[in-house]
XYZ file of C-alpha atoms in Angstrom:
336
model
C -16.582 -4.896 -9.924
C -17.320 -1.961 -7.369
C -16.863 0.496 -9.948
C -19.173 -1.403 -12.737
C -22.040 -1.792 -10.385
C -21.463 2.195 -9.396
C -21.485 2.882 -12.768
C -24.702 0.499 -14.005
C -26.610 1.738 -10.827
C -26.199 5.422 -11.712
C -27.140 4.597 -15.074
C -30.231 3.521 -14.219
C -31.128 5.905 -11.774
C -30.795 8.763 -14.412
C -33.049 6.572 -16.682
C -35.491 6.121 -14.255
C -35.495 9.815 -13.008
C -35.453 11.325 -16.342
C -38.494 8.774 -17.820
C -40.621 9.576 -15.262
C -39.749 13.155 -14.390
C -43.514 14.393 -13.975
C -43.483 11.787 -10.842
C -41.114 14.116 -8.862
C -41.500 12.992 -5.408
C -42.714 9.512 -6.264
C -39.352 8.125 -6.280
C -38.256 9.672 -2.929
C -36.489 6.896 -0.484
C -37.481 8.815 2.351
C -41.097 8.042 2.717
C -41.765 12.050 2.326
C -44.027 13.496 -0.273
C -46.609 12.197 -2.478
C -46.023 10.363 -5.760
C -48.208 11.552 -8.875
C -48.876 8.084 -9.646
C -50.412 7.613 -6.142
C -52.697 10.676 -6.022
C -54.159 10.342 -9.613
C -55.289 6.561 -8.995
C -56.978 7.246 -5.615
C -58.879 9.622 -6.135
C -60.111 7.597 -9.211
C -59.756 4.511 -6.679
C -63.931 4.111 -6.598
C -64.822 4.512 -10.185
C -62.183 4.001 -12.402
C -59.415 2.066 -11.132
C -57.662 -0.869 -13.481
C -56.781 -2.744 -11.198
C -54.183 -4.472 -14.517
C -52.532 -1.539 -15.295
C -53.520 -1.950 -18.472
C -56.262 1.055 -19.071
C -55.535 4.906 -18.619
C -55.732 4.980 -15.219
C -52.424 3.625 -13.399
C -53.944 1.904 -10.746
C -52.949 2.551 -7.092
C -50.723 0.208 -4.819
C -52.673 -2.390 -2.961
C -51.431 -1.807 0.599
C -52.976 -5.135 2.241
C -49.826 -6.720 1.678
C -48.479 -7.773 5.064
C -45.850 -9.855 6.462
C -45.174 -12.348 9.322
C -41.616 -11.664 10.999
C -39.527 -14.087 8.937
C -35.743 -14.668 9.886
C -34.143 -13.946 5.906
C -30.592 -14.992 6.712
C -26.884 -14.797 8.677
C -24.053 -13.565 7.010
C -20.624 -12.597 9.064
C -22.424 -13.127 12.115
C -24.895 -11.386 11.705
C -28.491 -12.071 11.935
C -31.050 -10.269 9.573
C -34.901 -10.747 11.022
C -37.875 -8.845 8.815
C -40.078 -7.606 11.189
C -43.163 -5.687 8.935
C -44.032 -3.819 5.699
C -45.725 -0.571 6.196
C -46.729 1.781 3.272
C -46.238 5.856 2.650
C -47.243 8.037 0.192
C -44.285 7.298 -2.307
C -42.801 4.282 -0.868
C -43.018 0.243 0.624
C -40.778 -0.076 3.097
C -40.012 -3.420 4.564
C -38.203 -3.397 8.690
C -35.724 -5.810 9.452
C -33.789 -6.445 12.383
C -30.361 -7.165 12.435
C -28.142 -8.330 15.142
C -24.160 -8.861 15.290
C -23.232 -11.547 17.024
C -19.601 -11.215 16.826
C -17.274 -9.623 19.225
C -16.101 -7.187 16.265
C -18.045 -3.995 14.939
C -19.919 -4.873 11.505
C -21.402 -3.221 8.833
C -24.265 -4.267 6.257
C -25.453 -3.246 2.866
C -28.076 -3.602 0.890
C -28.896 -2.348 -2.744
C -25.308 -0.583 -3.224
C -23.569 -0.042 -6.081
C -21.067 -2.691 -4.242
C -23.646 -5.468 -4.819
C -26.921 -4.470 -5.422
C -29.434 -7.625 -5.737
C -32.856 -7.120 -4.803
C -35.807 -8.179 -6.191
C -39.880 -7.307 -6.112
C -42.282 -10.204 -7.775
C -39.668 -11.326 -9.700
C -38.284 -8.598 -11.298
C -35.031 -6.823 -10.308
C -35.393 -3.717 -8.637
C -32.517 -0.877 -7.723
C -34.349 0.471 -4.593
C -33.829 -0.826 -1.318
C -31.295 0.445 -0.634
C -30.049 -0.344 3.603
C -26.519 1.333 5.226
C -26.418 -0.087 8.985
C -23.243 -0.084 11.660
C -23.156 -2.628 14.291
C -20.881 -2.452 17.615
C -20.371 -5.836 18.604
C -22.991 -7.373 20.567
C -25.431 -4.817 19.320
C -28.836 -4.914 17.078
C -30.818 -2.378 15.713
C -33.988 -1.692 13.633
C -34.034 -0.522 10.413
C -36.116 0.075 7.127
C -35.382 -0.357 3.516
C -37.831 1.703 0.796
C -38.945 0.811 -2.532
C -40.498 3.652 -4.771
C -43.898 3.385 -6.121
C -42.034 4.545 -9.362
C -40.093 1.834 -9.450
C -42.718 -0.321 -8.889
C -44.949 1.021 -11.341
C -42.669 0.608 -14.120
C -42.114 -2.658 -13.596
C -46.133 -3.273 -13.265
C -46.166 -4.129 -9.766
C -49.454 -3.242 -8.314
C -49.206 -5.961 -5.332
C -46.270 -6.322 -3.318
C -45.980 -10.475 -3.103
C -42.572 -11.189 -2.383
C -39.823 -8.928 -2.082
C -35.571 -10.916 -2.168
C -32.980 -8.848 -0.621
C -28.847 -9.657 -1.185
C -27.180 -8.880 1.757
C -23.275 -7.388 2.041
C -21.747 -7.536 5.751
C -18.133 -6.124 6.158
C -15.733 -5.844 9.161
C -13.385 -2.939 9.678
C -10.757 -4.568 7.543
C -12.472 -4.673 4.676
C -13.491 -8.744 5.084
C -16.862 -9.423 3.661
C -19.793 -12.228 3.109
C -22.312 -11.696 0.980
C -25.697 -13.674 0.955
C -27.564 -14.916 -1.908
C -31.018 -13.309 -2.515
C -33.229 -14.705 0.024
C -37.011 -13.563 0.377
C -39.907 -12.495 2.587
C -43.466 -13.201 1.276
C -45.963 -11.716 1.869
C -49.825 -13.249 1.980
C -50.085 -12.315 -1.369
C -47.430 -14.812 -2.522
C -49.487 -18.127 -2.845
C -52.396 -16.416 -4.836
C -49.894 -14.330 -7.181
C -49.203 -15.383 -10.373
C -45.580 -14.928 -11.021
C -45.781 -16.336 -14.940
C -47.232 -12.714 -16.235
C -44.988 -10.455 -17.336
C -46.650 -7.290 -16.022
C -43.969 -4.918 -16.917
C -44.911 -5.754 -20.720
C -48.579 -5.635 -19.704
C -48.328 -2.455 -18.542
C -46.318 -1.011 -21.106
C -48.820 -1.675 -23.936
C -51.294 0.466 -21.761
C -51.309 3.845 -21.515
C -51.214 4.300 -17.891
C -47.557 4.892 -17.417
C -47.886 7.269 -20.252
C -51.039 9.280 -18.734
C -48.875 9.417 -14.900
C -45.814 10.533 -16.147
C -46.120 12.454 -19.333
C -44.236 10.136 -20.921
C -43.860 9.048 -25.033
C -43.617 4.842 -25.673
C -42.155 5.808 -29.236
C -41.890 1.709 -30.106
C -42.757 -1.323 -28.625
C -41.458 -4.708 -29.436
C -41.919 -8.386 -28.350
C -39.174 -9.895 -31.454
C -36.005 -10.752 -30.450
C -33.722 -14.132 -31.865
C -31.557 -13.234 -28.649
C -31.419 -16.673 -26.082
C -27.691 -17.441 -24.670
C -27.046 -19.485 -21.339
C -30.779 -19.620 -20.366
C -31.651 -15.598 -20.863
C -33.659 -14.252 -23.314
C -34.659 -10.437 -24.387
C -38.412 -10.476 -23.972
C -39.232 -7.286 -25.131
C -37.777 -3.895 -25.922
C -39.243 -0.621 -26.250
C -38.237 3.186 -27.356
C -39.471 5.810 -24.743
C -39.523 9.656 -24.447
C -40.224 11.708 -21.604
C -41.757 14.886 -21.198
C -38.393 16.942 -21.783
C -38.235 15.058 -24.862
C -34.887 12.681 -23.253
C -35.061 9.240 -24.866
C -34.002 5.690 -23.583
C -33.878 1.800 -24.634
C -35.307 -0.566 -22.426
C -34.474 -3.581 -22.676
C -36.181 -6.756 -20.668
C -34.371 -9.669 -20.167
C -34.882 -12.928 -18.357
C -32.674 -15.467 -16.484
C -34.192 -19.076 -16.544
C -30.567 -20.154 -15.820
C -29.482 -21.493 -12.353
C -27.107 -19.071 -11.235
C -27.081 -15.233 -11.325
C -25.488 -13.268 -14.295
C -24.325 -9.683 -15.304
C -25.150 -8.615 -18.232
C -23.360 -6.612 -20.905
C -24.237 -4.504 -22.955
C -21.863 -2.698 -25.411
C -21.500 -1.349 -29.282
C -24.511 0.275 -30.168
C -25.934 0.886 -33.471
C -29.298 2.813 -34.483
C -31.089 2.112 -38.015
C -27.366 0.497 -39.025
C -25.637 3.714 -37.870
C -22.721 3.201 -34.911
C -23.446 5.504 -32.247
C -21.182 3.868 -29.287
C -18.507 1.326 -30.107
C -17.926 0.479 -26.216
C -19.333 -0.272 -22.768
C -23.177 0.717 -22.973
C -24.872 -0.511 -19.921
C -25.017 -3.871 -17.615
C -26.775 -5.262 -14.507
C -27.500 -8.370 -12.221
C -30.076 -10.461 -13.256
C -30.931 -13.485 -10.543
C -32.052 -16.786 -11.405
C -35.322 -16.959 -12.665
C -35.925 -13.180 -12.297
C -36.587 -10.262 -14.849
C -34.530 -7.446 -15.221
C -35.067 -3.787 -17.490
C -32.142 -2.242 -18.969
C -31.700 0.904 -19.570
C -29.538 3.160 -21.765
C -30.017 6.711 -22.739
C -30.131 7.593 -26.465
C -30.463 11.433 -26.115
C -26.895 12.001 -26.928
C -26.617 9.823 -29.347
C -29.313 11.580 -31.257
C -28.539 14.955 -30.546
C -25.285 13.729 -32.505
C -26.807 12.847 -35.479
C -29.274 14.433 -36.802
C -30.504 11.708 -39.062
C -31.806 9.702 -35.859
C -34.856 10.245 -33.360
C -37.047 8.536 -31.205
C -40.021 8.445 -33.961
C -38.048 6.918 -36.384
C -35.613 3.994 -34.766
C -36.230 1.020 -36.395
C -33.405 -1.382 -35.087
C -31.033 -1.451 -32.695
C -28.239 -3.515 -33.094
C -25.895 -4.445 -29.780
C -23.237 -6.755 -28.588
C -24.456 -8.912 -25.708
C -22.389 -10.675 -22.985
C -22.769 -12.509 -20.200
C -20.419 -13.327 -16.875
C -21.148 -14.733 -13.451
C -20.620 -13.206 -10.282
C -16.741 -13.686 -10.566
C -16.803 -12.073 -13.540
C -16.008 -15.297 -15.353
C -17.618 -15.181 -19.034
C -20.165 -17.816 -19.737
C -21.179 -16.985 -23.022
C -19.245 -15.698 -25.973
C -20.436 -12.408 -26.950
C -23.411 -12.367 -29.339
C -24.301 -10.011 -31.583
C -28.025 -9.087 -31.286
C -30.562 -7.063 -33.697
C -33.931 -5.850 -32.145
C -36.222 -4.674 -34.482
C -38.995 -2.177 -34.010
């Protein structure tokens, strides 16, 4: 399982970097730099902003989201407090403070490739990403950071409640793990959670003026609907270096949280990749993008480009956090 979620994570890192390349230091985790996305809306903030994400202009965070200190959970003895959300130029962070209340040294994770489970408005989200040792007895402050680039893909303009799985570990290798559990913010009661503003944004041409990026296809068909989750949309996209990807967004109206996998890919009928494509963790009652790179696949036959994908056809299964099948695997067509 450790080496799937490695694997899925990277994945969509790559995807993510290579999409939005012309955002360079918008998806720093350090809070350093600027992000394109951020510069270009405010200093169209007065005039032009769309405020939807829907227009040319990718509209700027709104930064008046703000949290009361809200104890989120205890796992292995320890005790996980968020204390504030502050805002850079590239990133939300959210503090927490974490005590260990054991007599044993402790260590907790958050957004690893181990089990990465977090969550922004209902969508999953890779960032947040949280590394902390704890001598026994001890507490300490830290901060986890989610990208404006992140964010803006997914539509997320408002921050109005972020859910954070938590993985505490001993020296011997014991471990709890939490189930998502949230902080609002005083957003939450006034946001409405039943738009899917990753789609919304998509049909724009916002993320396409920020990043230099190429939505090649866009499509909202899809017969796919197994254990509760559904493929809402899928799209063809090309950056500025002229790298392709799928995206795929699914969502989990189940009760419990599934992986998802993806696997034996075919392009306009033609088999490209007969194994393992990609996966991730989709919550209950959360949205999740998938991501796969086609580059390779094209660059291998000629016949195939971004421009002129029409279906994709892929094998579709689904398995619960022991890794327990649910479904039986379905074979899925998308059509663009």
């Amino acid at each position: 399982m450790k080496k799937f979620r490695a694997v899925l994570a990277v994945v969509m890192m790559i995807v993510l970097t290579f999409v939005f390349a012309a955002c360079s230091n918008g998806g720093s985790s350090n809070g350093s730099g600027s992000s394109q996305a951020d510069a270009a809306s405010s200093e169209n903030n007065d005039s032009k902003k769309d405020s939807e994400g829907t227009g040319d202009i990718l509209p700027a965070l709104d930064k008046t989201g703000t949290i009361e200190e809200t104890h989120m959970t205890d796992v292995y003895d320890v005790s996980i407090t968020a204390t504030g959300l502050t805002y850079t130029n590239s990133t939300v962070e959210l503090s927490l403070k974490l005590e260990n209340k054991s007599d044993a040294k402790r260590e907790a994770h958050a957004g690893t490739a181990g089990y990465g489970c977090n969550s922004v408005n209902g969508y999953m989200i890779h960032d947040g990403y949280l590394n902390c040792d704890l001598d026994p007895g001890a507490s300490a402050e830290e901060k986890i950071s989610f990208s404006y680039a992140e964010l803006n893909v997914h539509g997320i303009h408002k921050i109005a409640e972020i859910g954070i799985g938590f993985d505490v570990s001993d020296e011997n290798y014991k471990r709890e793990k939490s189930d998502m559990v949230f902080v609002k913010t005083n957003h939450a009661d006034s946001y409405d959670y039943n738009t899917d503003t990753y789609l919304k944004t998509m049909k724009g041409k916002s993320l396409q003026n920020a990043y230099g990026i190429t939505i090649n296809a866009l499509s909202e068909s899809s017969s796919y609907s197994e254990g509760n989750i559904s493929i809402l949309s899928q799209a063809i996209v090309t950056n500025k270096d002229g790298e392709s990807s799928l995206m795929i967004e699914f969502e989990n109206k189940s009760d419990q949280a599934l992986y998802i996998n993806l696997s034996n890919l075919k392009l306009n009928g033609t088999s490209v990749k007969d194994s393992y494509l990609t996966g991730d963790l989709i919550w209950s009652n959360k949205k999740a993008v998938l991501s796969a790179s086609l580059s390779d696949y094209f660059e291998e036959n000629e016949s195939l480009n971004a421009d002129n994908i029409k279906s994709a056809e892929l094998t579709v299964k689904l398995t619960n956090l022991d890794n327990t099948p649910v479904t039986q695997s379905s074979a899925v067509t998308l059509n663009f």
